[in-house]
Amino acid sequence: IDVNRSTAELMSKYVAKDTGIGVPNEGWRICLAHEFKEKRKPFQAKDVSLSNVLEHIGLGLRYLKWWYRKTQIEKKAPFIDMFGPLPLRQIYGAPLGGIGGGTITRGWRGEFCRWQLNPGMYHYTTVIANQFTVCLRRGCQTVYQQVLSVERPPTLQGWNWGYCGEYAFYHALYPRAWTVYHLPGQNVTLTCRQVSPILPHDYQDSSLPVAVFAWDVENHNDYDLDVAIMLTMVNGSGHKDDKRGGHWNEPFHLEKDGQAVSGVLLHHCTPVNPYTLCIAARHMPDRQVSHQTAFSPKGTCSGLWSDLITDGRLDSPTGPSPPVQKGEEVAAALAVSCSVGARGRGGLEMSLSWDMPTITFGSGERRHDRRYTRFFGTKGNAAPSLAHHALLHYPRWEETIEEWQRPILQDSALPSWYKSALFNELYFVADGGTVWTELPEDSDVSGGLRSEDGGLPAQPTAIKEYGRFAYLEGQEYRMYNTYDVHFYASFALVMLWPKLALSLQYDIAGSVIQQDPTERLHLMSGQCSAVKAKNVVPHDIGDPDDEPWQRVNAYLIHDTANWKDLNLKFVLQVYRDFHVTQDQEYLRDMWPICKAVMESELRFDLDGDGLIENSGYADQTYDAWTVTGPSAYCGGLWLASTCVMSKMARLLEDEPAYLLYKDILQRGSAAFDKLLWNGKYYNYDSSGRSLSNSVMSDQCAGQWFLRASGLGDGEFQAFPKDKVLSSLKSVFDLNVMSFAGGQMGAVNGMRPEGVPDRSSVQSDEVWIGVVYGLAATMIHEGMLQEGLRTAEGCYRTVWERLGMAFQTPEAYCEKGIYRSLAYMRPLSIWAMQWALDGARSRRLRDDAPGQTGDSTAPREES
């Protein structure tokens, strides 16, 4: 892959020489004038082959009937809308805000364009009046005033639009982003630095719904300038509720701890989930803060423009604005100014925060307090305090971020694209429809089976102290904590916020014990069965348009009671999480749940050979790819699960369980090799069908988790090392290098003759999150360069060629289409970092003569 070609293309239209202040070398950089050449379409029914249409015609008819009832009768949004996939908008940049309090996404050209304030529910509207404007004054005269936007909208004609994008670039290294503006003809450069409190191992400030914009001004002239930056913000988010009436604004001033902050509060008074937006600035020597409490963001809006151009300040009226009438909108403005000497530098800063402390989901049944209310209260009056806290503490946030990122960014052995991918893909932790709530005092998450009876505590410490956490499978696939996908994404959580990873696991464990006998129709089979069976891991913990945590399994395509992989992925994650955290209490709590789900899996060992068997759509991950008999994917996960069960039993001194699972592992490994090994790799399944010998990119998923958990050798080995290496080499040669010229990652299924397996709608797709997991597996097995090459194809395809920054999809095909934008699974890139940390630790141990240690001990680098 041409390492420099794609990056150079993204910046090819940049004509200025300015590099800005403090912009790092690593990250995703793009000129504001760039246009992506390739325009892809979302996957739709017309993209399904005739054979697959015929196979799934019953599903299609049943889905259509369900979709009509959901949208036209119930007036609800379907959890997956097959008739309304998101079109690709190649505009998104790093989202604003911490974790679980809602997000507002700014595009890389500066627009406020993606909103998730109501939990889990997105709308994609660019609010054109939300802008930054710069005003330059020399002496007592304004010499330049410009909206920092390349847009030329039909509204707000009294403003000076059409900034030339060739003079600016955007640079993202999440959770920060920079935009560098050269002001043509003015000899002035502005650097806007956007900071959100995404702080590893921090469970307080990381929850705050705030962002800070820090502006650095470079005056290259031989004379002084007065510089003002104005932020305009509409009361709302571009939703129809903006015009329902009753919204109002008011100025505020808050002094605390010897520091003063002032700005405007925008009260958005909806009957469900009301909130307050806040734009604010800190009072500092030689800084002037002014505001306009309310203006109408329609018409020419020349009054506001003239107000700023007159003296570089706004009028700053006192008192609140009257509530707007139905059909009208209201906006506010904040301006901060300073003097910048000749050939000097200056700085300005302002914040955006929002306060929606208590939320209800779609059903409206329960109220949930967001995590940040533990520190700022639930009264809905916290916006000024949030702004004050953000403006005073963001320098410490930046120090924390730089300390966290520095070892990776300074590692010359790691390629630049990887450093960008690793941090920028982390956006989904906050912008995955994420909710982080407090646990009510009367809650019981045990599922009804308490610790003394072999179950869970009613309020485990991980949830009671650190709250409940949930994120969507994807912005288009609206189900919380979809477990088969979280299996891949979970590395980001357990490495960076391990308490949230354990909290999520306790919630899943409690739901395992529960059962919901309510009968419902499953769209794939057309048959009715219970919503939730006992001792089975749920597919998800609910739809935000219903009532998450109370009603699980929003997914109703398949009956998940017979899925093989969900239970196995729970067991594997339990031990992996223990390996990372060394939390003994967690391991003891989870052990009886692991035993229960594994016992339910044993019913699929039909031949008594220690290996579970499949039929039909046998796992949730590849749910459109039929399988018969033992398969590489589920069979491998099963063997890995028996291996970690043996390890956990040994640690917990449960000798009968140790002997049971050790015996199953030995018999199952032999059967796995006999039925699936073909001399080069593990066949897709053991059916003997014409396509059963397809090469599956994810065939070593079980080995991946063993290695990530410090296992896979000696007593706790499930797969022979030589066969693992041979399989990975086959995948690299065929699925990677024989697909799309080796430029697009690994295709899910490949025929031995070197053409993609097109037997299903999934087999010829590339799944970015699976590819990152595959790359991690290669790194664990010593195939570093192959792993990096495999993952690089995905990053360059998504971020540099297709314009899918900050909306990495679940899948794309070689040509034409993509599926499910802004998806959870690509967080699995953090599994690559875990593997790299492990490889480094092994080298350090090997280089230290006489040093020995437990290979299962957690690595300090995490």
Tab-separated table of N, CA and C in Angstrom, residues 225-313:
chain	number	residue	atom	x	y	z
A	225	LEU	N	-3.643	43.842	16.525
A	225	LEU	CA	-5.014	43.554	16.102
A	225	LEU	C	-5.861	43.220	17.318
A	226	ASP	N	-7.132	43.605	17.258
A	226	ASP	CA	-8.123	43.080	18.194
A	226	ASP	C	-8.869	41.967	17.481
A	227	VAL	N	-8.954	40.831	18.129
A	227	VAL	CA	-9.548	39.636	17.508
A	227	VAL	C	-10.713	39.157	18.363
A	228	ALA	N	-11.853	38.943	17.725
A	228	ALA	CA	-13.021	38.388	18.418
A	228	ALA	C	-13.475	37.131	17.694
A	229	ILE	N	-13.879	36.142	18.479
A	229	ILE	CA	-14.512	34.929	17.951
A	229	ILE	C	-15.934	34.889	18.500
A	230	MET	N	-16.906	34.736	17.598
A	230	MET	CA	-18.309	34.644	18.004
A	230	MET	C	-18.838	33.254	17.699
A	231	LEU	N	-19.513	32.657	18.680
A	231	LEU	CA	-20.209	31.380	18.505
A	231	LEU	C	-21.706	31.639	18.529
A	232	THR	N	-22.389	31.227	17.475
A	232	THR	CA	-23.856	31.323	17.438
A	232	THR	C	-24.438	29.922	17.564
A	233	MET	N	-25.544	29.811	18.310
A	233	MET	CA	-26.130	28.506	18.595
A	233	MET	C	-27.647	28.621	18.660
A	234	VAL	N	-28.321	27.742	17.906
A	234	VAL	CA	-29.776	27.683	17.932
A	234	VAL	C	-30.233	26.898	19.154
A	235	ASN	N	-31.341	27.316	19.744
A	235	ASN	CA	-31.944	26.588	20.860
A	235	ASN	C	-32.639	25.364	20.287
A	236	GLY	N	-31.891	24.250	20.221
A	236	GLY	CA	-32.413	23.011	19.650
A	236	GLY	C	-31.345	22.274	18.876
A	237	SER	N	-31.799	21.352	18.054
A	237	SER	CA	-30.866	20.483	17.343
A	237	SER	C	-31.268	20.252	15.894
A	238	GLY	N	-32.117	21.131	15.355
A	238	GLY	CA	-32.581	20.920	14.002
A	238	GLY	C	-33.747	19.971	13.904
A	239	HIS	N	-34.263	19.537	15.038
A	239	HIS	CA	-35.405	18.632	15.102
A	239	HIS	C	-36.705	19.447	15.007
A	240	LYS	N	-37.785	18.786	14.652
A	240	LYS	CA	-39.073	19.484	14.556
A	240	LYS	C	-39.492	20.110	15.882
A	241	ASP	N	-38.996	19.560	17.009
A	241	ASP	CA	-39.320	20.122	18.318
A	241	ASP	C	-38.797	21.543	18.492
A	242	ASP	N	-37.820	21.934	17.660
A	242	ASP	CA	-37.269	23.285	17.786
A	242	ASP	C	-38.346	24.350	17.587
A	243	LYS	N	-39.415	24.004	16.826
A	243	LYS	CA	-40.455	24.983	16.498
A	243	LYS	C	-41.762	24.733	17.252
A	244	ARG	N	-41.703	23.942	18.330
A	244	ARG	CA	-42.937	23.645	19.050
A	244	ARG	C	-43.351	24.788	19.983
A	245	GLY	N	-42.453	25.753	20.165
A	245	GLY	CA	-42.763	26.887	21.024
A	245	GLY	C	-42.377	26.645	22.476
A	246	GLY	N	-42.248	27.745	23.224
A	246	GLY	CA	-41.967	27.654	24.655
A	246	GLY	C	-40.502	27.707	25.025
A	247	HIS	N	-39.594	27.605	24.066
A	247	HIS	CA	-38.170	27.645	24.383
A	247	HIS	C	-37.738	29.083	24.679
A	248	TRP	N	-36.750	29.240	25.551
A	248	TRP	CA	-36.309	30.587	25.919
A	248	TRP	C	-34.850	30.567	26.344
A	249	ASN	N	-34.237	31.735	26.301
A	249	ASN	CA	-32.821	31.884	26.629
A	249	ASN	C	-32.647	32.892	27.764
A	250	GLU	N	-31.520	32.782	28.443
A	250	GLU	CA	-31.189	33.780	29.466
A	250	GLU	C	-29.681	33.846	29.640
A	251	PRO	N	-29.158	35.036	29.923
A	251	PRO	CA	-27.728	35.152	30.220
A	251	PRO	C	-27.435	34.678	31.642
A	252	PHE	N	-26.197	34.323	31.896
A	252	PHE	CA	-25.818	33.940	33.270
A	252	PHE	C	-24.404	34.400	33.542
A	253	HIS	N	-24.096	34.494	34.818
A	253	HIS	CA	-22.743	34.809	35.276
A	253	HIS	C	-22.515	33.987	36.539
A	254	LEU	N	-21.448	33.214	36.569
A	254	LEU	CA	-21.165	32.345	37.708
A	254	LEU	C	-19.735	32.573	38.191
A	255	GLU	N	-19.621	32.937	39.466
A	255	GLU	CA	-18.303	33.057	40.098
A	255	GLU	C	-18.164	31.962	41.147
A	256	LYS	N	-17.063	31.231	41.042
A	256	LYS	CA	-16.821	30.136	41.988
A	256	LYS	C	-15.321	29.892	42.058
A	257	ASP	N	-14.827	29.673	43.256
A	257	ASP	CA	-13.403	29.404	43.462
A	257	ASP	C	-12.526	30.500	42.861
A	258	GLY	N	-13.016	31.754	42.951
A	258	GLY	CA	-12.234	32.873	42.466
A	258	GLY	C	-12.188	33.020	40.960
A	259	GLN	N	-12.980	32.231	40.232
A	259	GLN	CA	-12.994	32.293	38.777
A	259	GLN	C	-14.422	32.553	38.309
A	260	ALA	N	-14.549	33.399	37.262
A	260	ALA	CA	-15.864	33.780	36.766
A	260	ALA	C	-16.062	33.294	35.339
A	261	VAL	N	-17.283	32.820	35.085
A	261	VAL	CA	-17.687	32.352	33.763
A	261	VAL	C	-19.037	32.975	33.451
A	262	SER	N	-19.240	33.391	32.207
A	262	SER	CA	-20.546	33.904	31.824
A	262	SER	C	-20.878	33.449	30.411
A	263	GLY	N	-22.167	33.570	30.080
A	263	GLY	CA	-22.612	33.126	28.767
A	263	GLY	C	-24.115	33.162	28.676
A	264	VAL	N	-24.674	32.258	27.861
A	264	VAL	CA	-26.116	32.212	27.642
A	264	VAL	C	-26.603	30.777	27.832
A	265	LEU	N	-27.725	30.625	28.520
A	265	LEU	CA	-28.406	29.346	28.683
A	265	LEU	C	-29.568	29.292	27.697
A	266	LEU	N	-29.684	28.195	26.965
A	266	LEU	CA	-30.747	28.003	25.991
A	266	LEU	C	-31.639	26.871	26.484
A	267	HIS	N	-32.767	27.201	27.070
A	267	HIS	CA	-33.651	26.226	27.695
A	267	HIS	C	-34.589	25.633	26.640
A	268	HIS	N	-34.458	24.341	26.422
A	268	HIS	CA	-35.242	23.635	25.411
A	268	HIS	C	-36.337	22.852	26.131
A	269	CYS	N	-37.552	23.360	26.075
A	269	CYS	CA	-38.618	22.917	26.978
A	269	CYS	C	-39.564	21.920	26.308
A	270	THR	N	-39.069	20.739	26.037
A	270	THR	CA	-39.912	19.681	25.483
A	270	THR	C	-40.544	18.893	26.621
A	271	PRO	N	-41.702	18.268	26.390
A	271	PRO	CA	-42.340	17.504	27.468
A	271	PRO	C	-41.560	16.267	27.868
A	272	VAL	N	-40.798	15.708	26.947
A	272	VAL	CA	-39.979	14.526	27.232
A	272	VAL	C	-38.514	14.910	27.083
A	273	ASN	N	-37.730	14.607	28.098
A	273	ASN	CA	-36.290	14.860	28.082
A	273	ASN	C	-35.936	16.315	27.749
A	274	PRO	N	-36.466	17.287	28.501
A	274	PRO	CA	-36.047	18.675	28.289
A	274	PRO	C	-34.571	18.849	28.638
A	275	TYR	N	-33.960	19.860	28.060
A	275	TYR	CA	-32.535	20.070	28.316
A	275	TYR	C	-32.189	21.543	28.179
A	276	THR	N	-30.994	21.876	28.631
A	276	THR	CA	-30.468	23.235	28.505
A	276	THR	C	-29.114	23.180	27.819
A	277	LEU	N	-28.976	23.921	26.715
A	277	LEU	CA	-27.681	24.146	26.085
A	277	LEU	C	-27.029	25.348	26.743
A	278	CYS	N	-25.708	25.374	26.744
A	278	CYS	CA	-24.993	26.478	27.387
A	278	CYS	C	-23.749	26.814	26.575
A	279	ILE	N	-23.642	28.068	26.147
A	279	ILE	CA	-22.409	28.567	25.542
A	279	ILE	C	-21.806	29.550	26.528
A	280	ALA	N	-20.513	29.396	26.798
A	280	ALA	CA	-19.917	30.149	27.908
A	280	ALA	C	-18.455	30.429	27.645
A	281	ALA	N	-17.943	31.423	28.343
A	281	ALA	CA	-16.523	31.773	28.290
A	281	ALA	C	-16.069	32.200	29.670
A	282	ARG	N	-14.787	32.082	29.891
A	282	ARG	CA	-14.192	32.421	31.180
A	282	ARG	C	-13.667	33.853	31.137
A	283	HIS	N	-13.910	34.583	32.213
A	283	HIS	CA	-13.388	35.943	32.322
A	283	HIS	C	-11.922	35.884	32.742
A	284	MET	N	-11.075	36.516	31.937
A	284	MET	CA	-9.639	36.531	32.187
A	284	MET	C	-9.112	37.931	31.888
A	285	PRO	N	-7.957	38.281	32.424
A	285	PRO	CA	-7.377	39.592	32.100
A	285	PRO	C	-7.203	39.747	30.590
A	286	ASP	N	-7.506	40.911	30.090
A	286	ASP	CA	-7.356	41.236	28.671
A	286	ASP	C	-8.277	40.413	27.771
A	287	ARG	N	-9.358	39.905	28.348
A	287	ARG	CA	-10.366	39.200	27.537
A	287	ARG	C	-11.714	39.877	27.783
A	288	GLN	N	-12.478	40.074	26.750
A	288	GLN	CA	-13.812	40.646	26.878
A	288	GLN	C	-14.830	39.604	26.444
A	289	VAL	N	-15.818	39.383	27.280
A	289	VAL	CA	-16.877	38.422	26.990
A	289	VAL	C	-18.177	39.195	26.825
A	290	SER	N	-18.870	38.958	25.721
A	290	SER	CA	-20.150	39.619	25.475
A	290	SER	C	-21.116	38.626	24.854
A	291	HIS	N	-22.401	39.003	24.836
A	291	HIS	CA	-23.393	38.035	24.371
A	291	HIS	C	-24.583	38.733	23.727
A	292	GLN	N	-25.344	37.959	23.003
A	292	GLN	CA	-26.674	38.347	22.546
A	292	GLN	C	-27.615	37.248	23.014
A	293	THR	N	-28.529	37.594	23.893
A	293	THR	CA	-29.368	36.585	24.539
A	293	THR	C	-30.237	35.847	23.542
A	294	ALA	N	-30.821	36.563	22.587
A	294	ALA	CA	-31.771	35.920	21.676
A	294	ALA	C	-31.795	36.653	20.344
A	295	PHE	N	-31.821	35.877	19.274
A	295	PHE	CA	-32.078	36.418	17.945
A	295	PHE	C	-32.767	35.337	17.124
A	296	SER	N	-33.455	35.746	16.092
A	296	SER	CA	-34.154	34.797	15.226
A	296	SER	C	-33.210	34.312	14.137
A	297	PRO	N	-32.994	32.988	14.031
A	297	PRO	CA	-32.033	32.468	13.050
A	297	PRO	C	-32.637	32.290	11.662
A	298	LYS	N	-33.496	33.202	11.263
A	298	LYS	CA	-34.037	33.143	9.911
A	298	LYS	C	-33.996	34.548	9.319
A	299	GLY	N	-34.282	34.667	8.037
A	299	GLY	CA	-34.142	35.958	7.387
A	299	GLY	C	-32.679	36.285	7.163
A	300	THR	N	-32.348	37.553	7.061
A	300	THR	CA	-30.960	37.935	6.815
A	300	THR	C	-30.120	37.932	8.080
A	301	CYS	N	-30.751	38.182	9.223
A	301	CYS	CA	-30.062	38.226	10.519
A	301	CYS	C	-28.922	39.250	10.495
A	302	SER	N	-29.138	40.346	9.790
A	302	SER	CA	-28.084	41.351	9.644
A	302	SER	C	-27.865	42.143	10.925
A	303	GLY	N	-28.860	42.184	11.807
A	303	GLY	CA	-28.700	42.929	13.049
A	303	GLY	C	-27.578	42.393	13.906
A	304	LEU	N	-27.511	41.063	14.071
A	304	LEU	CA	-26.441	40.455	14.859
A	304	LEU	C	-25.091	40.720	14.207
A	305	TRP	N	-25.053	40.598	12.881
A	305	TRP	CA	-23.796	40.808	12.158
A	305	TRP	C	-23.291	42.240	12.367
A	306	SER	N	-24.205	43.183	12.272
A	306	SER	CA	-23.827	44.588	12.452
A	306	SER	C	-23.398	44.867	13.883
A	307	ASP	N	-24.050	44.212	14.834
A	307	ASP	CA	-23.707	44.389	16.249
A	307	ASP	C	-22.242	44.047	16.481
A	308	LEU	N	-21.773	42.935	15.917
A	308	LEU	CA	-20.383	42.522	16.099
A	308	LEU	C	-19.434	43.408	15.306
A	309	ILE	N	-19.817	43.761	14.090
A	309	ILE	CA	-18.892	44.489	13.212
A	309	ILE	C	-18.659	45.917	13.705
A	310	THR	N	-19.595	46.447	14.495
A	310	THR	CA	-19.494	47.833	14.962
A	310	THR	C	-18.305	48.033	15.891
A	311	ASP	N	-18.160	47.164	16.872
A	311	ASP	CA	-17.086	47.357	17.849
A	311	ASP	C	-16.427	46.057	18.295
A	312	GLY	N	-16.720	44.933	17.594
A	312	GLY	CA	-16.110	43.653	17.970
A	312	GLY	C	-16.711	43.035	19.205
A	313	ARG	N	-17.847	43.582	19.653
A	313	ARG	CA	-18.529	43.050	20.834
A	313	ARG	C	-20.026	42.978	20.544
